[in-house]
Amino acid sequence: MKKNQLMEKVIHGIFLVLGLITVGCVLLITIYLVISGIPAIREIGLVDFLFGKQWASTATEPKYGILPFILTSIYGTAGAIVIGVPVGFMTAVYLSKMASPKVKSVIQSAVSLLAGIPSVVYGLVGMLVLVPGIRKIFNVPDGASLLAAIIVLAIMILPSIIKMSITALDAVPKEYEDASLALGATPIETYFRVSVPAAKSGIAAAVVLGVGRAIGEAMAVMMVAGNVPNMPDSLFQSVRFLTTAVSSEMAYSSGLQRQALFSIALVLFMFIMLTGATLNFFLKRERE
Amino acid sequence: MSNVINVKDMCLWYGEHQAIKNVNIEIPEKSITAFIGPSGCGKSTFLKTLNRMNDLIPGVKITGDIRYEGTDIFAKDIDVNNLRKEIGMVFQKPNPFPMSIYDNIAYGPRTHGITKKTELDEIVENSLKRAAIWDEVKDRLKKNALGLSGGQQQRLCIARALAVDPKVLLMDEPTSALDPISTSRIEELVLDLKETYTIVMVTHNMQQAVRVSDYTAFFLLGELVEFGRTEDIFSQPQDKRTEDYITGRFG
């Protein structure tokens, strides 16, 4: 009996330690990022760093303003959401409520496949198809632009938005829909006036998840956005995102430049934390 | 007294399984008709056919003729949404929408094109009054309907059904999920409502059928065994099976 209890405790302890590994990693990353990100911000000055419009890290008189990256990341993400959410949301409504089981299974496996494609492949296809396409259609000198990045990101976030929204819509009790139909509402009316409002926090969570994915994406946007630290003044500007700002210079950076890259990573981390907290908020409300 | 719904030779299949066999019935206006019978006898299925809610289930096939006020409800040119507005429904489990009490009641009228605030206010108030729940909720119309008790929720659902001004009210075991006190309040309410509406009610509870209904239909294995005035069915059933059922020999 006593031996059993001891065993229980030991196993309990092991599982606790395993669980703490994740927490430990998060803490470690946070602490490391803060420690390594602060010095450059101190040296450059928070305002100059966050709101400086020029990034010229290798110039003789280097400039470390990351506003172009911040704005690019925000615009890029917002653009992806503006395109991706309506498409993903409508797809989810269709799959959850209207599609026949056969169509549903075909489209759902396509969505899962889309989720599994590595981002470098998105980048590659974007580079080969989208970039020249934009150049020709809009008659601009270079198709590698904010617009190309937005379109790639919009496609990349589709699977998470569709899957989360379907889960939320499927969870709407059928009784609500029956009640609406029995009052003489049409099926479409029922979906949009009863099912969707009932699933709204799940759908909001889907959007936030999409934001998180778009803001954290590096590889694909590096390949299609042109990767030049310009202010994102127009959709056809070649731009650089927060993520790609870190990855494209890290290999050859040194000194303050390197430290500044860590600071960029810290800013990106803050953005991700913010979306994560928002996501948790919506999911919690959904459960209540 | 005239009949609102006339059913002739109606059969219904779920895929290969025949759930309703050759039902013929005439539902009299402004009265309460109870459908009784053991579980799985087809009484709920039959009820849901009357406002075509069975259309939503894949693999359902219906034959025969059902007329509501003389029109064939399966005719090609019939507007199902309008039919369901005329023939309202209350479900077994109270199912208010997860929105405010006001919006629950206003949902139907809004669906049918009423947008004026004063008009909606009036409909909401009248419907809640007719469903005998106005006094309990008038101070919290903006509160979520899911905060009400089960019995209140069910009366709210009745009010919601009344808000689109139906002529017939189908009730599918409306009290089976409720406590005895809530049940008796619903029964009182139903007795009031028959002055204005034709009510068809599925019930598991034979005492309930005796207490509230004017007519009773006994279903067994998809067949309508017997239909007549409630007092006749319960005092001198014509069919041996009806007698066995109401005396509690099976079911």
Coordinates of C-alpha atoms in Angstrom, one line a residue:
Chain A
M1 CA 0.0 0.0 0.0
K2 CA 2.7 2.4 1.0
K3 CA 4.8 1.4 -1.9
N4 CA 2.0 2.0 -4.2
Q5 CA 1.5 5.5 -2.9
L6 CA 5.2 6.2 -3.2
M7 CA 5.0 5.0 -6.8
E8 CA 2.0 7.3 -7.5
K9 CA 4.0 10.3 -6.1
V10 CA 7.1 9.5 -8.1
I11 CA 5.1 9.2 -11.4
H12 CA 3.2 12.3 -10.5
G13 CA 6.5 14.1 -10.1
I14 CA 7.8 12.8 -13.4
F15 CA 4.8 14.1 -15.2
L16 CA 5.1 17.4 -13.5
V17 CA 8.7 17.8 -14.5
L18 CA 7.8 16.9 -18.1
G19 CA 5.1 19.6 -18.0
L20 CA 7.4 22.1 -16.6
I21 CA 9.8 21.6 -19.5
T22 CA 7.5 23.6 -21.8
V23 CA 7.1 26.3 -19.2
G24 CA 10.8 26.3 -18.8
C25 CA 11.4 26.8 -22.5
V26 CA 9.0 29.7 -22.7
L27 CA 10.6 31.3 -19.7
L28 CA 14.1 30.8 -21.0
I29 CA 13.2 32.3 -24.4
T30 CA 11.5 35.2 -22.8
I31 CA 14.4 36.0 -20.4
Y32 CA 17.0 35.5 -23.1
L33 CA 15.2 37.7 -25.6
V34 CA 14.7 40.5 -23.0
I35 CA 18.3 40.3 -21.8
S36 CA 19.7 40.3 -25.3
G37 CA 17.2 42.7 -26.8
I38 CA 17.4 45.5 -24.2
P39 CA 21.1 46.7 -24.8
A40 CA 20.6 47.8 -28.4
I41 CA 17.3 49.6 -27.6
R42 CA 19.2 51.4 -24.7
E43 CA 22.0 52.4 -27.0
I44 CA 19.8 53.5 -30.0
G45 CA 17.0 54.9 -27.8
L46 CA 13.5 53.4 -27.7
V47 CA 11.8 56.1 -29.7
D48 CA 14.5 56.1 -32.4
F49 CA 14.5 52.4 -32.6
L50 CA 10.7 51.9 -32.8
F51 CA 9.8 54.9 -34.8
G52 CA 13.0 55.5 -36.9
K53 CA 12.0 55.3 -40.5
Q54 CA 15.4 54.2 -41.8
W55 CA 17.2 51.0 -41.4
A56 CA 20.8 51.0 -42.7
S57 CA 22.7 48.7 -40.5
T58 CA 25.8 48.4 -42.6
A59 CA 26.2 52.0 -43.6
T60 CA 29.2 54.0 -42.4
E61 CA 26.8 55.9 -40.2
P62 CA 24.4 53.1 -39.4
K63 CA 20.6 53.8 -38.8
Y64 CA 18.5 51.4 -36.8
G65 CA 14.9 52.5 -37.2
I66 CA 12.5 49.5 -37.4
L67 CA 9.3 51.4 -38.2
P68 CA 9.4 50.1 -41.8
F69 CA 9.5 46.5 -40.5
I70 CA 6.8 47.1 -37.9
L71 CA 4.5 48.7 -40.4
T72 CA 5.2 46.1 -43.0
S73 CA 4.3 43.3 -40.5
I74 CA 1.1 45.1 -39.5
Y75 CA 0.0 45.9 -43.0
G76 CA 1.0 42.5 -44.3
T77 CA -0.9 40.8 -41.5
A78 CA -3.9 43.0 -41.8
G79 CA -4.0 42.5 -45.6
A80 CA -3.8 38.8 -45.2
I81 CA -6.7 38.9 -42.7
V82 CA -8.8 41.1 -44.9
I83 CA -8.4 38.6 -47.8
G84 CA -8.1 35.4 -45.8
V85 CA -10.8 35.8 -43.2
P86 CA -13.8 36.3 -45.5
V87 CA -12.7 33.4 -47.8
G88 CA -11.9 31.1 -44.9
F89 CA -15.0 32.0 -42.9
M90 CA -17.3 31.5 -45.8
T91 CA -15.6 28.2 -46.6
A92 CA -16.1 27.1 -43.0
V93 CA -19.8 28.0 -43.1
Y94 CA -20.2 26.1 -46.3
L95 CA -18.4 23.1 -45.1
S96 CA -20.0 23.0 -41.7
K97 CA -23.6 23.7 -42.7
M98 CA -24.2 23.2 -46.4
A99 CA -21.8 20.9 -48.1
S100 CA -22.8 17.3 -48.7
P101 CA -20.6 14.8 -46.8
K102 CA -18.7 13.9 -50.0
V103 CA -17.8 17.4 -50.9
K104 CA -17.0 18.2 -47.3
S105 CA -14.5 15.4 -47.1
V106 CA -12.8 16.3 -50.4
I107 CA -12.5 20.0 -49.4
Q108 CA -11.4 19.2 -45.9
S109 CA -8.6 17.0 -47.0
A110 CA -7.5 19.7 -49.4
V111 CA -7.5 22.2 -46.5
S112 CA -5.4 19.8 -44.4
L113 CA -3.0 19.4 -47.2
L114 CA -2.7 23.1 -47.5
A115 CA -1.8 23.3 -43.8
G116 CA 0.9 20.8 -44.3
I117 CA 2.8 22.5 -47.2
P118 CA 6.1 23.9 -45.9
S119 CA 6.3 27.6 -46.1
V120 CA 9.4 27.5 -48.4
V121 CA 7.1 25.9 -51.0
Y122 CA 4.6 28.7 -50.6
G123 CA 7.5 31.1 -51.1
L124 CA 8.7 29.2 -54.2
V125 CA 5.4 29.1 -55.9
G126 CA 4.8 32.7 -55.0
M127 CA 8.2 33.6 -56.5
L128 CA 7.5 31.7 -59.7
V129 CA 3.9 32.5 -60.2
L130 CA 2.7 35.4 -58.1
V131 CA 5.7 37.8 -58.5
P132 CA 5.8 37.7 -62.3
G133 CA 2.0 37.8 -62.4
I134 CA 1.9 41.0 -60.3
R135 CA 4.6 42.5 -62.5
K136 CA 2.6 41.8 -65.6
I137 CA -0.9 42.6 -64.4
F138 CA -0.1 45.8 -62.6
N139 CA 2.8 46.7 -65.0
V140 CA 5.2 47.5 -62.2
P141 CA 9.0 47.1 -62.4
D142 CA 9.2 44.4 -59.7
G143 CA 6.5 42.1 -58.6
A144 CA 8.2 41.1 -55.4
S145 CA 6.1 43.4 -53.1
L146 CA 3.9 43.8 -50.1
L147 CA 1.0 42.7 -52.3
A148 CA 2.6 39.4 -53.1
A149 CA 3.4 38.8 -49.5
I150 CA -0.2 39.6 -48.5
I151 CA -1.6 37.1 -51.0
V152 CA 0.8 34.4 -49.9
L153 CA 0.0 35.0 -46.3
A154 CA -3.7 35.0 -46.9
I155 CA -3.4 31.6 -48.4
M156 CA -1.2 30.3 -45.7
I157 CA -3.6 31.4 -42.9
L158 CA -6.6 29.8 -44.6
P159 CA -6.3 26.3 -43.1
S160 CA -6.1 27.6 -39.5
I161 CA -9.1 29.9 -40.0
I162 CA -11.2 27.3 -41.8
K163 CA -10.4 24.5 -39.2
M164 CA -11.0 26.7 -36.2
S165 CA -14.2 28.2 -37.6
I166 CA -15.6 24.7 -38.5
T167 CA -15.0 23.5 -35.0
A168 CA -16.8 26.4 -33.6
L169 CA -19.7 26.1 -36.1
D170 CA -20.0 22.4 -35.7
A171 CA -20.4 22.9 -31.9
V172 CA -23.5 25.1 -32.4
P173 CA -26.4 22.9 -31.0
K174 CA -28.7 21.8 -33.7
E175 CA -31.6 22.8 -31.6
Y176 CA -30.8 26.5 -32.2
E177 CA -31.0 25.9 -36.0
D178 CA -34.1 23.8 -35.7
A179 CA -35.8 26.6 -33.7
S180 CA -34.9 29.2 -36.4
L181 CA -36.1 27.0 -39.3
A182 CA -39.3 26.3 -37.4
L183 CA -40.0 30.0 -37.2
G184 CA -39.9 30.2 -41.0
A185 CA -36.3 31.4 -41.4
T186 CA -34.5 30.1 -44.5
P187 CA -31.4 27.9 -44.0
I188 CA -29.0 30.7 -45.1
E189 CA -30.7 33.1 -42.7
T190 CA -30.4 30.6 -40.0
Y191 CA -26.7 30.1 -40.5
F192 CA -25.9 33.8 -40.4
R193 CA -28.4 34.9 -37.8
V194 CA -28.2 32.0 -35.3
S195 CA -25.2 29.7 -36.0
V196 CA -22.6 32.3 -36.7
P197 CA -23.5 34.5 -33.7
A198 CA -23.5 31.4 -31.5
A199 CA -20.0 30.5 -32.7
K200 CA -18.7 34.1 -32.7
S201 CA -16.0 33.7 -30.1
G202 CA -14.6 30.6 -31.8
I203 CA -14.5 32.4 -35.0
A204 CA -12.8 35.4 -33.4
A205 CA -10.3 33.0 -32.0
A206 CA -9.8 31.7 -35.6
V207 CA -9.0 35.2 -36.8
V208 CA -6.5 35.8 -34.0
L209 CA -4.9 32.4 -34.7
G210 CA -4.6 33.6 -38.4
V211 CA -3.0 36.9 -37.2
G212 CA -0.5 34.9 -35.1
R213 CA 0.5 32.7 -38.0
A214 CA 0.8 35.6 -40.5
I215 CA 2.9 37.8 -38.2
G216 CA 5.3 35.0 -37.4
E217 CA 5.8 33.8 -40.9
A218 CA 9.3 34.4 -42.3
M219 CA 10.4 32.1 -45.1
A220 CA 7.6 32.6 -47.6
V221 CA 7.5 36.4 -47.2
M222 CA 11.2 36.7 -47.5
M223 CA 11.0 35.1 -50.9
V224 CA 8.1 37.2 -52.3
A225 CA 8.3 40.5 -50.6
G226 CA 11.5 41.7 -52.1
N227 CA 13.2 42.0 -48.7
V228 CA 14.2 45.6 -49.0
P229 CA 13.9 47.8 -45.8
N230 CA 11.6 50.3 -47.4
M231 CA 8.7 52.0 -45.7
P232 CA 5.5 50.2 -47.0
D233 CA 4.1 53.2 -48.8
S234 CA 2.3 51.3 -51.5
L235 CA 1.2 47.7 -52.1
F236 CA 3.9 47.4 -54.9
Q237 CA 6.8 48.5 -52.7
S238 CA 9.4 45.9 -52.0
V239 CA 9.4 45.5 -48.2
R240 CA 10.9 43.6 -45.3
F241 CA 9.0 42.1 -42.4
L242 CA 10.0 41.9 -38.8
T243 CA 10.7 38.2 -39.1
T244 CA 12.8 38.6 -42.2
A245 CA 14.7 41.6 -40.8
V246 CA 16.1 39.2 -38.2
S247 CA 16.8 36.3 -40.4
S248 CA 18.3 38.0 -43.4
E249 CA 21.1 39.8 -41.6
M250 CA 21.8 37.5 -38.7
A251 CA 24.4 35.4 -40.5
Y252 CA 26.8 38.2 -41.1
S253 CA 25.9 40.6 -38.3
S254 CA 28.1 41.8 -35.5
G255 CA 28.2 44.3 -32.7
L256 CA 25.4 46.7 -32.3
Q257 CA 23.8 45.5 -35.6
R258 CA 23.5 42.0 -34.1
Q259 CA 22.1 43.4 -30.9
A260 CA 19.6 45.4 -32.8
L261 CA 18.5 42.2 -34.5
F262 CA 17.8 40.7 -31.1
S263 CA 15.8 43.8 -30.2
I264 CA 13.7 43.2 -33.4
A265 CA 13.1 39.7 -32.3
L266 CA 12.0 41.0 -28.9
V267 CA 9.5 43.4 -30.6
L268 CA 8.2 40.5 -32.7
F269 CA 7.9 38.3 -29.6
M270 CA 5.8 41.1 -28.0
F271 CA 3.4 41.1 -30.9
I272 CA 3.1 37.3 -30.8
M273 CA 2.5 37.4 -27.0
L274 CA -0.2 40.0 -27.6
T275 CA -2.0 37.8 -30.2
G276 CA -1.6 34.8 -27.9
A277 CA -3.2 36.6 -25.0
T278 CA -6.1 37.8 -27.2
L279 CA -6.6 34.2 -28.4
N280 CA -6.7 32.9 -24.9
F281 CA -9.2 35.6 -24.0
F282 CA -11.6 34.5 -26.8
L283 CA -11.2 30.8 -26.1
K284 CA -11.9 31.4 -22.5
R285 CA -15.0 33.4 -23.3
E286 CA -16.1 30.6 -25.6
R287 CA -15.9 28.1 -22.8
E288 CA -18.0 30.2 -20.6
Chain B
M1 CA -65.9 22.4 -36.4
S2 CA -63.7 22.5 -39.4
N3 CA -60.4 20.8 -39.8
V4 CA -57.1 22.7 -40.3
I5 CA -55.0 19.8 -41.3
N6 CA -56.1 16.8 -43.4
V7 CA -53.8 13.9 -43.8
K8 CA -54.5 11.1 -46.3
D9 CA -52.6 7.8 -46.7
M10 CA -49.4 9.3 -45.5
C11 CA -46.3 7.0 -45.3
L12 CA -42.8 8.0 -44.4
W13 CA -39.5 6.1 -44.9
Y14 CA -36.1 6.7 -43.3
G15 CA -34.1 5.0 -46.1
E16 CA -35.4 1.4 -46.1
H17 CA -37.2 1.7 -42.8
Q18 CA -40.9 2.6 -42.9
A19 CA -41.5 4.8 -39.9
I20 CA -45.1 5.8 -40.6
K21 CA -47.7 3.6 -42.3
N22 CA -50.8 4.9 -44.0
V23 CA -51.9 7.5 -41.6
N24 CA -55.2 9.2 -42.1
I25 CA -56.2 12.0 -39.7
E26 CA -58.1 15.3 -39.6
I27 CA -57.0 17.8 -37.0
P28 CA -59.8 20.0 -35.8
E29 CA -59.4 23.7 -35.5
K30 CA -58.9 25.6 -32.2
S31 CA -58.6 22.5 -30.1
I32 CA -55.9 20.4 -28.6
T33 CA -55.0 17.1 -30.2
A34 CA -52.7 14.8 -28.3
F35 CA -50.5 12.2 -30.0
I36 CA -49.7 9.3 -27.6
G37 CA -47.9 6.1 -28.0
P38 CA -44.8 4.3 -26.9
S39 CA -41.3 5.6 -27.8
G40 CA -40.4 5.0 -31.5
C41 CA -44.0 4.7 -32.6
G42 CA -43.7 7.6 -35.1
K43 CA -45.7 10.2 -33.3
S44 CA -42.9 12.8 -33.2
T45 CA -41.9 12.0 -36.7
F46 CA -45.4 12.5 -37.8
L47 CA -45.7 15.8 -36.0
K48 CA -42.5 17.0 -37.7
T49 CA -43.9 16.2 -41.1
L50 CA -46.8 18.6 -40.6
N51 CA -44.4 21.6 -40.8
R52 CA -42.0 19.8 -43.0
M53 CA -39.2 19.8 -40.5
N54 CA -38.5 16.2 -41.7
D55 CA -37.3 17.6 -45.0
L56 CA -34.1 18.4 -43.3
I57 CA -33.2 14.8 -42.6
P58 CA -31.3 13.1 -45.4
G59 CA -32.9 10.0 -46.8
V60 CA -36.5 10.7 -45.8
K61 CA -39.2 9.9 -48.3
I62 CA -42.8 10.9 -47.8
T63 CA -45.8 9.7 -49.8
G64 CA -49.5 10.6 -49.4
D65 CA -51.3 13.8 -49.1
I66 CA -51.2 16.4 -46.4
R67 CA -53.3 19.5 -46.7
Y68 CA -53.1 22.6 -44.5
E69 CA -56.2 24.7 -45.0
G70 CA -56.8 22.9 -48.2
T71 CA -53.4 23.4 -49.8
D72 CA -51.0 20.5 -50.4
I73 CA -48.0 21.2 -48.2
F74 CA -45.8 19.2 -50.5
A75 CA -46.9 21.1 -53.6
K76 CA -43.9 22.4 -55.7
D77 CA -45.0 26.1 -55.4
I78 CA -45.5 26.1 -51.7
D79 CA -43.3 28.4 -49.6
V80 CA -41.9 26.2 -46.9
N81 CA -40.8 29.2 -44.8
N82 CA -44.3 30.6 -44.9
L83 CA -45.8 27.2 -44.0
R84 CA -43.5 27.1 -41.0
K85 CA -44.6 30.6 -40.1
E86 CA -48.3 29.4 -40.1
I87 CA -47.5 26.2 -38.3
G88 CA -45.2 27.0 -35.4
M89 CA -43.3 24.5 -33.3
V90 CA -42.2 24.0 -29.8
F91 CA -39.5 21.5 -29.1
Q92 CA -38.9 18.8 -26.5
K93 CA -35.9 20.6 -25.0
P94 CA -36.3 24.3 -24.4
N95 CA -34.1 25.8 -27.0
P96 CA -33.9 29.6 -26.7
F97 CA -31.3 31.2 -28.9
P98 CA -28.2 32.4 -27.0
M99 CA -29.3 36.0 -27.2
S100 CA -31.4 38.4 -25.2
I101 CA -35.0 37.6 -24.3
Y102 CA -36.1 40.4 -26.5
D103 CA -34.1 39.3 -29.5
N104 CA -35.4 35.7 -29.1
I105 CA -39.0 36.9 -29.5
A106 CA -38.1 39.4 -32.2
Y107 CA -36.2 36.9 -34.2
G108 CA -39.2 35.5 -36.0
P109 CA -40.9 38.8 -36.8
R110 CA -37.6 40.2 -38.0
T111 CA -37.2 37.2 -40.3
H112 CA -40.5 38.0 -41.8
G113 CA -39.6 41.6 -42.5
I114 CA -40.7 43.6 -39.5
T115 CA -38.0 46.1 -38.5
K116 CA -39.9 49.0 -36.9
K117 CA -38.9 49.2 -33.2
T118 CA -42.3 50.2 -31.9
E119 CA -43.9 47.4 -33.8
L120 CA -41.4 44.9 -32.5
D121 CA -41.8 46.1 -29.0
E122 CA -45.5 45.5 -29.2
I123 CA -45.1 42.0 -30.6
V124 CA -42.6 41.1 -28.0
E125 CA -44.8 42.3 -25.2
N126 CA -47.9 40.6 -26.6
S127 CA -46.2 37.3 -27.2
L128 CA -44.7 37.2 -23.8
K129 CA -48.0 38.1 -22.2
R130 CA -49.8 35.4 -24.2
A131 CA -47.2 32.9 -23.1
A132 CA -47.8 34.0 -19.5
I133 CA -44.2 35.0 -18.9
W134 CA -44.3 38.7 -19.3
D135 CA -44.4 39.5 -15.6
E136 CA -41.4 37.4 -14.9
V137 CA -39.2 38.9 -17.6
K138 CA -40.4 42.4 -18.3
D139 CA -37.6 44.0 -16.3
R140 CA -34.8 42.0 -18.0
L141 CA -35.7 41.8 -21.6
K142 CA -32.1 42.7 -22.5
K143 CA -30.7 39.8 -20.5
N144 CA -29.6 36.6 -22.1
A145 CA -32.4 34.1 -22.3
L146 CA -30.2 31.2 -21.2
G147 CA -30.3 32.7 -17.7
L148 CA -33.9 31.7 -17.3
S149 CA -35.1 28.5 -15.6
G150 CA -36.0 25.5 -17.8
G151 CA -39.8 26.1 -17.4
Q152 CA -39.3 29.8 -18.2
Q153 CA -37.2 29.0 -21.2
Q154 CA -40.0 26.7 -22.5
R155 CA -42.6 29.4 -22.1
L156 CA -40.2 31.8 -23.8
C157 CA -40.0 29.3 -26.7
I158 CA -43.8 29.2 -26.8
A159 CA -43.8 33.0 -26.9
R160 CA -41.2 33.0 -29.6
A161 CA -43.4 30.7 -31.7
L162 CA -46.4 32.9 -31.1
A163 CA -44.5 36.0 -32.2
V164 CA -44.8 35.1 -35.9
D165 CA -48.6 34.8 -35.5
P166 CA -49.1 31.1 -36.4
K167 CA -52.4 29.4 -36.7
V168 CA -51.2 26.0 -35.6
L169 CA -48.8 25.2 -32.8
L170 CA -47.0 21.8 -32.9
M171 CA -45.6 20.8 -29.6
D172 CA -43.2 17.9 -29.3
E173 CA -43.3 16.7 -25.7
P174 CA -43.0 20.2 -24.5
T175 CA -42.9 19.3 -20.8
S176 CA -40.8 16.2 -20.8
A177 CA -37.7 18.1 -19.7
L178 CA -39.5 20.1 -17.0
D179 CA -40.4 19.7 -13.3
P180 CA -44.0 19.1 -12.3
I181 CA -44.7 22.8 -11.4
S182 CA -43.3 24.1 -14.6
T183 CA -45.3 21.3 -16.4
S184 CA -48.6 22.4 -14.9
R185 CA -47.9 26.0 -15.8
I186 CA -47.3 25.0 -19.4
E187 CA -50.5 22.9 -19.4
E188 CA -52.5 25.8 -18.1
L189 CA -51.0 28.0 -20.8
V190 CA -51.8 25.5 -23.5
L191 CA -55.4 25.3 -22.4
D192 CA -55.6 29.1 -22.7
L193 CA -54.0 29.1 -26.1
K194 CA -56.5 26.8 -27.7
E195 CA -59.0 29.7 -27.8
T196 CA -56.8 31.2 -30.5
Y197 CA -54.7 28.4 -31.9
T198 CA -54.9 24.8 -33.1
I199 CA -52.6 22.8 -31.0
V200 CA -51.1 19.4 -31.7
M201 CA -49.1 18.0 -28.9
V202 CA -47.0 14.9 -28.7
T203 CA -46.9 13.6 -25.1
H204 CA -45.4 10.6 -23.3
N205 CA -47.7 11.3 -20.4
M206 CA -51.1 9.9 -20.7
Q207 CA -52.4 11.9 -17.7
Q208 CA -51.3 15.0 -19.6
A209 CA -53.3 13.9 -22.6
V210 CA -56.4 13.4 -20.5
R211 CA -55.9 16.7 -18.7
V212 CA -55.4 19.0 -21.6
S213 CA -56.5 17.4 -24.9
D214 CA -59.8 17.4 -26.7
Y215 CA -58.8 14.7 -29.2
T216 CA -56.3 11.9 -28.8
A217 CA -54.5 9.9 -31.5
F218 CA -52.8 6.7 -30.5
F219 CA -49.8 5.6 -32.5
L220 CA -48.2 2.2 -32.5
L221 CA -45.3 1.0 -34.7
G222 CA -45.9 3.7 -37.2
E223 CA -49.6 3.2 -37.5
L224 CA -52.4 5.4 -36.3
V225 CA -54.4 2.9 -34.3
E226 CA -57.2 5.0 -33.0
F227 CA -58.2 8.6 -33.1
G228 CA -61.2 10.2 -31.4
R229 CA -62.4 12.4 -28.6
T230 CA -60.1 12.1 -25.7
E231 CA -62.8 11.0 -23.2
D232 CA -63.9 8.3 -25.6
I233 CA -60.4 7.0 -26.3
F234 CA -59.6 6.8 -22.6
S235 CA -63.1 5.5 -21.4
Q236 CA -64.1 3.2 -24.2
P237 CA -61.3 2.5 -26.6
Q238 CA -62.4 0.6 -29.8
D239 CA -59.1 -1.1 -30.4
K240 CA -57.6 -3.8 -28.1
R241 CA -54.1 -2.3 -28.6
T242 CA -55.3 1.1 -27.4
E243 CA -56.9 -0.4 -24.4
D244 CA -53.7 -2.4 -23.6
Y245 CA -51.6 0.7 -23.9
I246 CA -53.8 3.1 -21.8
T247 CA -54.3 0.6 -19.1
G248 CA -50.5 0.3 -18.8
R249 CA -50.1 -3.2 -20.1
F250 CA -47.2 -2.1 -22.3
G251 CA -45.4 1.0 -23.4

